[in-house]
GROMACS .gro file of C-alpha atoms in nm:
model
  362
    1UNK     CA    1   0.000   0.000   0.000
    2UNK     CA    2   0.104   0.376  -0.098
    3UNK     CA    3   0.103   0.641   0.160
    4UNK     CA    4  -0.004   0.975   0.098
    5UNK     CA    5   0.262   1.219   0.149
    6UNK     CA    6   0.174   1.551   0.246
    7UNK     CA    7   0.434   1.813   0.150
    8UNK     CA    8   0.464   2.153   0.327
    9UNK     CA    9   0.357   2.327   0.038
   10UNK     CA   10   0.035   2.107  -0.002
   11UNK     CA   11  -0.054   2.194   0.379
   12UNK     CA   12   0.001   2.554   0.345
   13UNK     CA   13  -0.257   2.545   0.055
   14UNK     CA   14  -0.544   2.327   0.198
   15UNK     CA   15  -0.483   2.575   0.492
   16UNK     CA   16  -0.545   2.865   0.281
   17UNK     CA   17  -0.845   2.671   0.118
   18UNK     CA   18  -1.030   2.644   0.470
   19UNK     CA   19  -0.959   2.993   0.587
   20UNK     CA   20  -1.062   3.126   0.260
   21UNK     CA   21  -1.416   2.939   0.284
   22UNK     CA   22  -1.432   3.074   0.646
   23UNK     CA   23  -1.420   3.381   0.564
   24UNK     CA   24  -1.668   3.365   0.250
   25UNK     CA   25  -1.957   3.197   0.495
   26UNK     CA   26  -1.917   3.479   0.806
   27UNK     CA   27  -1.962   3.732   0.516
   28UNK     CA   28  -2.262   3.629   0.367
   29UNK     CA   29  -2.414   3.590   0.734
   30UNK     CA   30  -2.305   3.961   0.844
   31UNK     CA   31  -2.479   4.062   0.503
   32UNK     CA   32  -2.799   3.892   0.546
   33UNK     CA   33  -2.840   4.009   0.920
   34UNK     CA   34  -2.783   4.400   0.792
   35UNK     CA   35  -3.064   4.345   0.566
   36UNK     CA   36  -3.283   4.200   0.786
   37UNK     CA   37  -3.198   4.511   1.041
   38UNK     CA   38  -3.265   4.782   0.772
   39UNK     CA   39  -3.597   4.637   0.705
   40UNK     CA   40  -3.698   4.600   1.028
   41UNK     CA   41  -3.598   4.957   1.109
   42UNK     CA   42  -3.749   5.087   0.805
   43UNK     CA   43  -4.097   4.895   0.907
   44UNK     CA   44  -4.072   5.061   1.291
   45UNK     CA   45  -4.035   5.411   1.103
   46UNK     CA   46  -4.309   5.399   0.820
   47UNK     CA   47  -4.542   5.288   1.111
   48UNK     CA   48  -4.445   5.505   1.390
   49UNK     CA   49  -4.548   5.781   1.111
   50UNK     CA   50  -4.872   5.673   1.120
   51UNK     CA   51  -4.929   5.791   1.466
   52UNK     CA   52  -4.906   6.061   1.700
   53UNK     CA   53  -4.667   5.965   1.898
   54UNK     CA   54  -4.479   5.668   2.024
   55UNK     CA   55  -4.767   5.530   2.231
   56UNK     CA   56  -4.912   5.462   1.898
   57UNK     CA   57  -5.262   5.585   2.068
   58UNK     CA   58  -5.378   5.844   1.810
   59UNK     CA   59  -5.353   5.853   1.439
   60UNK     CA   60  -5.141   6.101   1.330
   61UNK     CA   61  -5.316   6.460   1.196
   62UNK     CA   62  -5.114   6.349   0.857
   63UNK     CA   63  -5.201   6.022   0.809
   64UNK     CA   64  -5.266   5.927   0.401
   65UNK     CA   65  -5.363   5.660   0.188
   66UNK     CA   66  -5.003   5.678   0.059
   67UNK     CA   67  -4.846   5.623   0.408
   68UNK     CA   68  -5.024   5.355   0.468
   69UNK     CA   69  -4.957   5.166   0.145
   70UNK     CA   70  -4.580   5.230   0.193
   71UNK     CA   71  -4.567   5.060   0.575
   72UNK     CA   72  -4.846   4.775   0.404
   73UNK     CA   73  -4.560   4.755   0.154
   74UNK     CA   74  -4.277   4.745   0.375
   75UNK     CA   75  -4.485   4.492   0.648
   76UNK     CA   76  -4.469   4.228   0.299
   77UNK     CA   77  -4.102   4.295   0.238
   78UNK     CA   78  -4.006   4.247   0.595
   79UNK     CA   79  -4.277   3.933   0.646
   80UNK     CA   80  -4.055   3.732   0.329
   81UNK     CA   81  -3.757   3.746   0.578
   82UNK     CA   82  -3.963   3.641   0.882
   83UNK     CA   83  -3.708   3.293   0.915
   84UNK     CA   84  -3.393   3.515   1.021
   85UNK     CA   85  -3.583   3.719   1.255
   86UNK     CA   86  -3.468   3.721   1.605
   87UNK     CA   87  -3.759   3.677   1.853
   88UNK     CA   88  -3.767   4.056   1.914
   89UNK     CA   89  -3.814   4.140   1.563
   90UNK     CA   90  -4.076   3.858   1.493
   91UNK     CA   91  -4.307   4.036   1.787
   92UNK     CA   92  -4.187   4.413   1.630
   93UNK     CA   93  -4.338   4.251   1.284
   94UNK     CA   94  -4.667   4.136   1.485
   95UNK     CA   95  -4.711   4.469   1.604
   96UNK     CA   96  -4.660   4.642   1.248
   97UNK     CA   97  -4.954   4.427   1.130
   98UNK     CA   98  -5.201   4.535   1.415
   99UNK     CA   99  -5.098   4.885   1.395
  100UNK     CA  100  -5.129   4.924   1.000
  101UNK     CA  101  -5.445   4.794   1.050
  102UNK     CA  102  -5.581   5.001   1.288
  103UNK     CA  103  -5.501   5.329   1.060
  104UNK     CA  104  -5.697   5.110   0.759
  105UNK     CA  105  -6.015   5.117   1.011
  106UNK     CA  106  -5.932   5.501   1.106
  107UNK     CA  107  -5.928   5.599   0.708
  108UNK     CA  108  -6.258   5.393   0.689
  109UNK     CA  109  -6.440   5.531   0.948
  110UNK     CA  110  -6.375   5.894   0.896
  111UNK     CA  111  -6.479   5.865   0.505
  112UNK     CA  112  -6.805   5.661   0.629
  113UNK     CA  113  -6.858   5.974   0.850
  114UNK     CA  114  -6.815   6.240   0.624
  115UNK     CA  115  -7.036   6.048   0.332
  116UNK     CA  116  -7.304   6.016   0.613
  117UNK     CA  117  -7.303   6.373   0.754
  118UNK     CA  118  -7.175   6.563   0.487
  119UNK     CA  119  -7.078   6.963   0.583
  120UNK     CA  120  -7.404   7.038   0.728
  121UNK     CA  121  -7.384   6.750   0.971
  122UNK     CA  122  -7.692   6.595   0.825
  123UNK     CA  123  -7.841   6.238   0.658
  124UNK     CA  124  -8.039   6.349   0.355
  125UNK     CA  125  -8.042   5.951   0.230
  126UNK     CA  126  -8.351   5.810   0.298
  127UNK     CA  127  -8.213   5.437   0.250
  128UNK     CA  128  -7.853   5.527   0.447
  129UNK     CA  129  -7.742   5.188   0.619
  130UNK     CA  130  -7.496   5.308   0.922
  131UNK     CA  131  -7.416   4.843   0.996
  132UNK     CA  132  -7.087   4.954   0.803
  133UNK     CA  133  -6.994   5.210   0.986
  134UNK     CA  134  -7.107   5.046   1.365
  135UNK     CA  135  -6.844   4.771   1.268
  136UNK     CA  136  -6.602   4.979   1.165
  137UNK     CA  137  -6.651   5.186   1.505
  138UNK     CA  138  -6.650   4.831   1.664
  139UNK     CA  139  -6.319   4.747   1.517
  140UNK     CA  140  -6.154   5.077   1.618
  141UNK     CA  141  -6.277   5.119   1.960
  142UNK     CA  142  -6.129   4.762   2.029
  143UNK     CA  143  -5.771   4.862   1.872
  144UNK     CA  144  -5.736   5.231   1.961
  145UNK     CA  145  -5.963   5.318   2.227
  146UNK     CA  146  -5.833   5.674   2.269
  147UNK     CA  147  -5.938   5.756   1.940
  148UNK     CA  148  -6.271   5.608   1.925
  149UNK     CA  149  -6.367   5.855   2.215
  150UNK     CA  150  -6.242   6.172   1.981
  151UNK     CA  151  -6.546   6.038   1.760
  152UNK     CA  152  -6.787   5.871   1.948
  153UNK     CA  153  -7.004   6.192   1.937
  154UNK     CA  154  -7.030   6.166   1.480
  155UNK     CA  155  -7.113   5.796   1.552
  156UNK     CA  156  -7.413   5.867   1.804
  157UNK     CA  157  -7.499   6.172   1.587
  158UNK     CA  158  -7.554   5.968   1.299
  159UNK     CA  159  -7.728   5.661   1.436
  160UNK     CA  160  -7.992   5.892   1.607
  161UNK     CA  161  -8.054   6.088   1.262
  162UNK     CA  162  -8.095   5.694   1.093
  163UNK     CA  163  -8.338   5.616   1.321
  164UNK     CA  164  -8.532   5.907   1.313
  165UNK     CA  165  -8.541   5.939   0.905
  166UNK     CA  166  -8.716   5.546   0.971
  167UNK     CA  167  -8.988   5.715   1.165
  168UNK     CA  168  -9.026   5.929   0.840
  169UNK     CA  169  -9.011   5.674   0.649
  170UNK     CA  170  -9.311   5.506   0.827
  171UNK     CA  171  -9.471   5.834   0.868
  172UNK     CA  172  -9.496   5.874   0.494
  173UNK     CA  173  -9.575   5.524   0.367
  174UNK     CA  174  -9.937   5.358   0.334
  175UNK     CA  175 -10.207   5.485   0.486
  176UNK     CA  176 -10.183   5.858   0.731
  177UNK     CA  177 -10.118   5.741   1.083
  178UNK     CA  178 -10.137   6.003   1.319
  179UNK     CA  179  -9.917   5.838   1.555
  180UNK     CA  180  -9.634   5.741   1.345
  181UNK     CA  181  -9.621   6.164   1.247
  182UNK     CA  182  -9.611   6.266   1.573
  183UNK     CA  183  -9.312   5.980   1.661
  184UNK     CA  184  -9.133   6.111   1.350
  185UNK     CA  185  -9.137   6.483   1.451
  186UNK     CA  186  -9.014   6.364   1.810
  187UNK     CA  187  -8.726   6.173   1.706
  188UNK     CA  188  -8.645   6.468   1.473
  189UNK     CA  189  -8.664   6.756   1.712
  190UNK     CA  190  -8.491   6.503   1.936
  191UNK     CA  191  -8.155   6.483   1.718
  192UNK     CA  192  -8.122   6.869   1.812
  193UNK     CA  193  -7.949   6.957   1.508
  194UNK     CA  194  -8.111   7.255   1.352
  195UNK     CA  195  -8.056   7.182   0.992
  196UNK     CA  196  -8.166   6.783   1.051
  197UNK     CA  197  -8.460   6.933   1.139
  198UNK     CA  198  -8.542   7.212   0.855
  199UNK     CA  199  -8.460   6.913   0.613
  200UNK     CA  200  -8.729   6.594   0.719
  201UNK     CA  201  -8.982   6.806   0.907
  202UNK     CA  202  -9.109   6.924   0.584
  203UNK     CA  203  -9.132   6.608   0.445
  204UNK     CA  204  -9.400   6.530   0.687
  205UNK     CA  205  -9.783   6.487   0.578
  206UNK     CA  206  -9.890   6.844   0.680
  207UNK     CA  207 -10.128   6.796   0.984
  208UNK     CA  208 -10.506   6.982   1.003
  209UNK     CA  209 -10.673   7.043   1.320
  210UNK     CA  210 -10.957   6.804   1.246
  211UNK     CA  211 -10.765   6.503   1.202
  212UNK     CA  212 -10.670   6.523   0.820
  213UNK     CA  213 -10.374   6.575   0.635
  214UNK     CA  214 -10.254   6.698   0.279
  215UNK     CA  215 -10.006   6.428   0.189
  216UNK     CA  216  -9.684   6.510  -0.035
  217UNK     CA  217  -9.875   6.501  -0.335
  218UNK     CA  218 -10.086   6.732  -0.254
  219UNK     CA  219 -10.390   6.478  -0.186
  220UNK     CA  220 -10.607   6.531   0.154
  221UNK     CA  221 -10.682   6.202   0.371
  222UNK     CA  222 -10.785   6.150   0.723
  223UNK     CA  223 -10.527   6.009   0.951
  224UNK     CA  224 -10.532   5.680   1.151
  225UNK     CA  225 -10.508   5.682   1.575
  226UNK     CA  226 -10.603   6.098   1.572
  227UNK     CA  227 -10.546   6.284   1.894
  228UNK     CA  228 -10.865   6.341   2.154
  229UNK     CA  229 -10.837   6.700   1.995
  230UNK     CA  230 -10.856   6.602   1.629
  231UNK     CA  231 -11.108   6.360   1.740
  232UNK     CA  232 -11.331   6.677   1.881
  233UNK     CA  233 -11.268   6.883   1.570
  234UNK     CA  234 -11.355   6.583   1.317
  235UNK     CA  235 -11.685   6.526   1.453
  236UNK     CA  236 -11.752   6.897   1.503
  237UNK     CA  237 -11.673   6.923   1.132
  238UNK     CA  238 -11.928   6.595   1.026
  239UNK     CA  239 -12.193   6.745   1.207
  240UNK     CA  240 -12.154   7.041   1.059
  241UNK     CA  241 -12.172   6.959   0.713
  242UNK     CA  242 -12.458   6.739   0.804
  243UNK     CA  243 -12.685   7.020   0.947
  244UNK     CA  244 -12.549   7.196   0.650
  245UNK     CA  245 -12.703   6.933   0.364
  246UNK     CA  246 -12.993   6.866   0.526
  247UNK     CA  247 -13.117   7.257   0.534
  248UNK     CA  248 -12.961   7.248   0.198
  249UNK     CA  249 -13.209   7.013   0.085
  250UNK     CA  250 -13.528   7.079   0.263
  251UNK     CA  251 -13.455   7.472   0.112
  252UNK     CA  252 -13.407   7.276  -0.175
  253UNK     CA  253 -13.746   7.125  -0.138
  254UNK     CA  254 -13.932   7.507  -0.087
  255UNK     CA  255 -13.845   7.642  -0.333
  256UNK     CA  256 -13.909   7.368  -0.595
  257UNK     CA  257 -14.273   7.298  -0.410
  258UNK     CA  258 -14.410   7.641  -0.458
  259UNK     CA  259 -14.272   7.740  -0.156
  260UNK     CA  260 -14.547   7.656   0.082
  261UNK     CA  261 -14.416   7.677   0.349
  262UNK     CA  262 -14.254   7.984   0.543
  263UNK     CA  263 -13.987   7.869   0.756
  264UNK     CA  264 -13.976   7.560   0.921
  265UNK     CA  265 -13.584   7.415   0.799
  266UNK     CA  266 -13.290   7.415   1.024
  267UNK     CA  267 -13.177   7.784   0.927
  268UNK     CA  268 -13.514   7.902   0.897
  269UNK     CA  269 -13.568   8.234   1.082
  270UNK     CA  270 -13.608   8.162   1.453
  271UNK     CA  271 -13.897   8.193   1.721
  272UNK     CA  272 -13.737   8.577   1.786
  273UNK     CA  273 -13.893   8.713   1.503
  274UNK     CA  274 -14.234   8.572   1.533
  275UNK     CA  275 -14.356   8.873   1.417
  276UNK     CA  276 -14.346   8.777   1.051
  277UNK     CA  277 -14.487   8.440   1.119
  278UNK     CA  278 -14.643   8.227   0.860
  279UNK     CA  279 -14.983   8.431   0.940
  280UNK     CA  280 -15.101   8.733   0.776
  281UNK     CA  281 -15.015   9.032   0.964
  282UNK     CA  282 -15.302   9.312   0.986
  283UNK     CA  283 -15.215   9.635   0.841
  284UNK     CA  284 -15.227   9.895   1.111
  285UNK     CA  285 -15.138  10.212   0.859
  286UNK     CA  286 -14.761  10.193   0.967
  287UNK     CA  287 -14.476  10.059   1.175
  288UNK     CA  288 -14.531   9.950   1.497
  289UNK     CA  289 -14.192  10.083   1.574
  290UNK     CA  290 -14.184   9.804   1.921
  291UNK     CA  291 -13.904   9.583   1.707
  292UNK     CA  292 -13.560   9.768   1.611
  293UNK     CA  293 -13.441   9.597   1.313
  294UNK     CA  294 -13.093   9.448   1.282
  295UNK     CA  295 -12.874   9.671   1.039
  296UNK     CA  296 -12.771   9.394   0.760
  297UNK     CA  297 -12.429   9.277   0.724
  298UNK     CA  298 -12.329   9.303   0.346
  299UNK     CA  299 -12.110   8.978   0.229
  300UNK     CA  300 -11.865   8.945  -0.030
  301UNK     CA  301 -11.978   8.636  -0.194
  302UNK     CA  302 -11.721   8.332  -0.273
  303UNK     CA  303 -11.721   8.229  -0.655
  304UNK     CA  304 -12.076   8.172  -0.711
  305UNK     CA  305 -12.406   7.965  -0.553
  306UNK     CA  306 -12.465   7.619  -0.647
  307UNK     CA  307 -12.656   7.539  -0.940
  308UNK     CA  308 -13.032   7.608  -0.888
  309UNK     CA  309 -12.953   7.849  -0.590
  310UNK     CA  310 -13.082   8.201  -0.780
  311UNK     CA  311 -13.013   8.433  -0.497
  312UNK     CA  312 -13.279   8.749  -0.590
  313UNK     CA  313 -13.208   8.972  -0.241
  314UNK     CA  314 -12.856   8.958  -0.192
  315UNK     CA  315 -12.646   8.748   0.102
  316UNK     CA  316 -12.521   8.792   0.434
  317UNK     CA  317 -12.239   8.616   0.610
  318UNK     CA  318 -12.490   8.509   0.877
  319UNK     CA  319 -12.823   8.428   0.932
  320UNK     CA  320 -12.876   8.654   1.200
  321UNK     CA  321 -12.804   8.975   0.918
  322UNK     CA  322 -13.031   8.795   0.677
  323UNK     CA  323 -13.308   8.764   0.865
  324UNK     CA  324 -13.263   9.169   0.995
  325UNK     CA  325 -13.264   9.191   0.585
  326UNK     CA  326 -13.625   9.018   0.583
  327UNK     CA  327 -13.765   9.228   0.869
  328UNK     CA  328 -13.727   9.483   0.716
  329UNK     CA  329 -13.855   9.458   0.413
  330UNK     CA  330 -14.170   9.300   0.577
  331UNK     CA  331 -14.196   9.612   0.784
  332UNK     CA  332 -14.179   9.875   0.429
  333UNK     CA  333 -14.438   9.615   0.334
  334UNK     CA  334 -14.663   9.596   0.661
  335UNK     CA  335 -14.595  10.003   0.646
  336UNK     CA  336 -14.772   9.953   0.246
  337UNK     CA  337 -15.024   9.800   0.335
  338UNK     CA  338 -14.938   9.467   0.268
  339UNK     CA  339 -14.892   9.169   0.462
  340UNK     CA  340 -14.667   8.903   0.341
  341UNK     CA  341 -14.504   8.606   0.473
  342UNK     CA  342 -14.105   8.547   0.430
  343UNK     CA  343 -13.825   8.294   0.536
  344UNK     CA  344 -13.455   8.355   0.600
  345UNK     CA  345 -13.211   8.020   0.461
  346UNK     CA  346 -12.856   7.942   0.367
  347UNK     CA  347 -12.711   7.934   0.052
  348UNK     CA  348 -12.462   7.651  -0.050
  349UNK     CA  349 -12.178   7.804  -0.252
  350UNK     CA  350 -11.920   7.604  -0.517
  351UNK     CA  351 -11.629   7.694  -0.304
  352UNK     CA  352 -11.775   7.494   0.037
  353UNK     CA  353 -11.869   7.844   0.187
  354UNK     CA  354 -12.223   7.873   0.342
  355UNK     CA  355 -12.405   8.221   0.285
  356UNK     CA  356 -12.742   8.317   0.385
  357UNK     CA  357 -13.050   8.487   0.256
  358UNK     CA  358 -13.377   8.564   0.227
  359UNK     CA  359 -13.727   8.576   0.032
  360UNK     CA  360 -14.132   8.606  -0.012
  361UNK     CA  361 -14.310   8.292   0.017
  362UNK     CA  362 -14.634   8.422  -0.051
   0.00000   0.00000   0.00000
């Protein structure tokens, strides 16, 4: 068997060999662990920026988009190298990720609150949806507590003016509910915000005093669950136009039946002038001068009568001047010699307004 001889020469060489490869491996380790540094530094600083200060409490008052997608960018960089991260770096890199975050939900939640409230601090969307922005207040209250106080106030604003343009909503759909309008203007009076208020109390059905509204286009209904007081002024209004058609009619009736009769219908002249009674009066040669006549009141009529309604002596706002209006043109007829019989009714004109006159039934 040969030996191997090993010269000095060959010695000197594999010696320079191994110190050669020595040197070649601690280089390329000091060169990875200076990256690894730089990008971990670089991380700490894009994300510190997005803050405050250093207890990473607040966003900072210069926070952008662009900031944010240069730490989100860095945080990917730094995450590829996560295997040659010392333990103090791997928690720094947790961190980064929580933080980055937290300014993403900060940049949502103050563009959901501006959409919502706008410059005037009011919802003018009927169909707004504020779930979005409840989660994204849920998200940042949990993460940066601190901050979610500096805008708590928006977030209650807003969910109060949501639920109150519902109550419009109901208030203005199907059928008039006098309830539901009266909830509506609560919960709008009760957001407190002037302008909230000038905007949806207009869009309410406009309310009457006897229980009827004019809806939003234009259309007059009565309303459902009316107050005791609209209740009052309802009824007061049926029986009102009840009286009011059935003297109507029975007028109606007089003067189509050769008026035989004097004055026996609702607003016929009353028991205080039953001195122009159905009976003939005798002539005594002139006034008796024992009744002082009513002066008239004249009456500017409304558009015009109803059709058949031929109004010959003029009309009165009230029955009481109409029938002063009679007397005394019974009296210049007593005073001629004659004695006639006359009634005092109302007159139904186009417009809904009720006049009153008078005329000879004999």
């Amino acid at each position: 068997m040969k030996k191997a001889t090993i010269t000095a020469g060959s010695l000197i060489l594999m010696t320079a060999l191994t110190l050669t490869a020595c040197g070649a491996k601690t280089t390329a380790q000091t060169t990875t662990n200076d990256d690894t540094t730089v990008a971990i530094e670089t991380l700490k600083k894009n994300v510190r920026g997005l803050f405050e200060n250093k207890l990473y409490e607040l966003p900072s008052k210069h926070v952008t988009e662009a900031k944010v997608a240069a730490a989100s960018k860095q945080y990917k960089k730094v995450y590829k190298l996560r295997g040659d991260l010392t333990k103090s770096q791997k928690r720094t890199l947790k961190l980064s990720k929580n933080r980055i975050a937290a300014i993403k939900h900060v940049i949502a939640i103050q563009a959901s609150i501006k959409t919502a409230l706008g410059d005037k601090q009011v919802i003018t969307d009927a169909k707004y949806d504020n779930t979005t922005l409840s989660t994204q207040y849920a998200a940042v209250a949990k993460t940066l507590p601190k901050y979610s106080k500096t805008i708590k106030a928006d977030v209650d604003l807003i969910d109060a003016e949501v639920k109150a343009v519902k109550t419009v909503t109901a208030a203005t759909t199907g059928d008039p509910d006098q309830q539901k309008i009266d909830a509506a203007a609560t919960a709008i009076k009760a957001v407190n915000v002037k302008a909230f208020a000038d905007y949806w109390l207009p869009k309410l059905p406009k309310e009457a005093a006897d229980g009827t509204v004019t809806k939003t286009d234009g259309t007059v209904a009565e309303v459902k669950n009316p107050t005791p007081a609209q209740q009052a002024q309802a009824a007061a209004k049926k029986n009102t136009s009840v009286g009011t058609t059935a003297s109507s009619g029975s007028q109606t009736a007089t003067r189509t039946t050769g008026r035989t009769t004097t004055s026996s219908t609702t607003n016929s002249r009353p028991a205080a002038s039953s001195s122009h009674s159905s009976t003939n009066r005798p002539s005594t040669g002139g006034s008796t001068g024992s009744r002082k006549a009513t002066k008239p009141q004249p009456a500017k009529k409304p558009h015009a009568p109803e059709a058949g309604w031929n109004v010959s002596n003029g009309v009165c706002s009230t029955m009481q001047a109409a029938m002063a209006a009679m007397n005394k043109a019974l009296d210049r007829e007593l005073d001629a010699g004659r004695a006639r019989i006359a009634h005092a009714y109302s007159v139904p004109y186009q417009d809904g307004t009720m006049m009153y006159s008078w005329e000879f039934t004999d």
